[in-house]
mmCIF file of C-alpha atoms in Angstrom:
data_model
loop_
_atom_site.group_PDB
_atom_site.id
_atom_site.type_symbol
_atom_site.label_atom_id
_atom_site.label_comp_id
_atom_site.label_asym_id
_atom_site.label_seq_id
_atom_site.Cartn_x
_atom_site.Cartn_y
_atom_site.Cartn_z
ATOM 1 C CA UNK A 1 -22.636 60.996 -75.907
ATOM 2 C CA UNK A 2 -24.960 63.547 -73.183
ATOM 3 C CA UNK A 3 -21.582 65.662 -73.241
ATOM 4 C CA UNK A 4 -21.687 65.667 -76.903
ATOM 5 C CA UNK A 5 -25.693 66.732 -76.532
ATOM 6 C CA UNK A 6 -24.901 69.166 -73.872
ATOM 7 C CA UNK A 7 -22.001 70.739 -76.259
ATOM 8 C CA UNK A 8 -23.928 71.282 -79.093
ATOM 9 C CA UNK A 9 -26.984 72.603 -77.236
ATOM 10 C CA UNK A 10 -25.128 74.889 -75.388
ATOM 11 C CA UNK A 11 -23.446 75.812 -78.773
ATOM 12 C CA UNK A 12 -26.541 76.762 -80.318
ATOM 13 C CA UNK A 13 -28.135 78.575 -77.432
ATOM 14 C CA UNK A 14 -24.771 80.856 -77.785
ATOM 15 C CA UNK A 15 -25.206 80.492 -81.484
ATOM 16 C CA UNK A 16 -21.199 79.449 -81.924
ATOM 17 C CA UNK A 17 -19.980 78.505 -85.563
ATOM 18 C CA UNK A 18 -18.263 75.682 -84.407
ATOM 19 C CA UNK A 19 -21.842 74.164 -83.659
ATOM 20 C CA UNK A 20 -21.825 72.890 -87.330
ATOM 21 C CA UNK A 21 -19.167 70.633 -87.216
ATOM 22 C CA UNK A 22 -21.832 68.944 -84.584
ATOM 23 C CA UNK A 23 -24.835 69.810 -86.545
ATOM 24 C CA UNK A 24 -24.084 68.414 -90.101
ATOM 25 C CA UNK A 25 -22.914 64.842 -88.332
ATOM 26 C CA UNK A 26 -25.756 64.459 -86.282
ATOM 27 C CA UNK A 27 -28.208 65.133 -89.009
ATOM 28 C CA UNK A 28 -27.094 61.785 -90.587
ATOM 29 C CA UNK A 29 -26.358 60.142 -87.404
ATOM 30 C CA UNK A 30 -30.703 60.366 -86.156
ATOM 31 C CA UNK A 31 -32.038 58.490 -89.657
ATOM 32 C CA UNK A 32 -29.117 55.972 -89.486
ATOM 33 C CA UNK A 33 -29.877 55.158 -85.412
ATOM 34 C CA UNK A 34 -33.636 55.339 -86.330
ATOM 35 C CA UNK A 35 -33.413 52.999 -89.250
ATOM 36 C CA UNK A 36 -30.924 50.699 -87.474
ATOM 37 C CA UNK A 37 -32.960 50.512 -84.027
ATOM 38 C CA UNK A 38 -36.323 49.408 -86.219
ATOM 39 C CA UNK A 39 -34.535 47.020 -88.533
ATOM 40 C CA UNK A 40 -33.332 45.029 -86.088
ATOM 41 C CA UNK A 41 -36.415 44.824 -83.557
ATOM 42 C CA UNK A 42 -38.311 41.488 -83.770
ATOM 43 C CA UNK A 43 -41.417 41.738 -85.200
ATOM 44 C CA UNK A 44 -43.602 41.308 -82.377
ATOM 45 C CA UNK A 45 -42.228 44.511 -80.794
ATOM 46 C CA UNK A 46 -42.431 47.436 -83.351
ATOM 47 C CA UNK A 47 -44.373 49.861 -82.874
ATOM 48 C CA UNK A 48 -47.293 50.619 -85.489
ATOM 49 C CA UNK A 49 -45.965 51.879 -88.926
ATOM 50 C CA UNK A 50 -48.170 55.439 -88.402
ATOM 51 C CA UNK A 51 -46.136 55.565 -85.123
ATOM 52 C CA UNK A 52 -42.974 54.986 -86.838
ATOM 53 C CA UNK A 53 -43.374 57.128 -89.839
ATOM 54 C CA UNK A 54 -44.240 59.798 -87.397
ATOM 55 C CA UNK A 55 -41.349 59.886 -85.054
ATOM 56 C CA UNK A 56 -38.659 59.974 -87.924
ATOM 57 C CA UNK A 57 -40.922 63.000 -89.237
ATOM 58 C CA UNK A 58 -40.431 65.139 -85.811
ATOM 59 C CA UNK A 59 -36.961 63.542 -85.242
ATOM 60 C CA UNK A 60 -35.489 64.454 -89.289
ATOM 61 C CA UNK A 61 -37.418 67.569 -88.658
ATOM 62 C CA UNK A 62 -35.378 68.631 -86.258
ATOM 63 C CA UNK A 63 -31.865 67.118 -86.749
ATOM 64 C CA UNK A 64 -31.985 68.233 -90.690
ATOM 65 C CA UNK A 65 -34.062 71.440 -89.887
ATOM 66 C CA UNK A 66 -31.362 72.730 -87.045
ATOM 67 C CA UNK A 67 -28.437 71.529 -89.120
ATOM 68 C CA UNK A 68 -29.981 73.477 -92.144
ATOM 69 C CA UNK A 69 -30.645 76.227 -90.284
ATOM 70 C CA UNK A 70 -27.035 76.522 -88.802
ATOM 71 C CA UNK A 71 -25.726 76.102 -92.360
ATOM 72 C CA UNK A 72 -28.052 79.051 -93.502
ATOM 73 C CA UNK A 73 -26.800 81.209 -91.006
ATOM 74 C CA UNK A 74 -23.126 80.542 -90.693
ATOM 75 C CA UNK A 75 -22.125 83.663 -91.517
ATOM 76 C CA UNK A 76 -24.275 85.303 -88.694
ATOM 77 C CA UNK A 77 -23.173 83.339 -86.286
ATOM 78 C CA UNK A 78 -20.245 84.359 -83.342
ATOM 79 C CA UNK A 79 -16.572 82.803 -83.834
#
């Protein structure tokens, strides 16, 4: 998985088209984990619901947002 990471990092620093096909699957991949991780916590360890509703803000922010923004610019970017 931290060679998937580094792949699609280093495919948007070089801004590479092929960067979507990580993109798009990892934007679903972060709310599912999220979800999934919380559901099945006992109850005496989650965290506060202010804590929780703010993490999935930031982390949906940035999956969706980067996955958006690399399907916005597609054309733009190098083969």
């Amino acid at each position: 998985f931290a060679g998937l990471l580094a792949a699609y990092a280093t495919g948007l620093w070089l801004q590479k088209k092929w960067v979507a096909w990580i993109a798009v699957p990892y934007a679903f991949y972060v709310p599912a984990n999220l979800t999934l991780f919380w559901f099945f916590q006992p109850a005496d360890n989650l965290p506060s619901i202010l804590f929780i509703g703010s993490y999935l803000f930031l982390a949906l922010g940035g999956a969706v947002g980067t996955a958006l923004y690399v399907m916005r610019y597609f054309d733009e970017l190098q083969d």
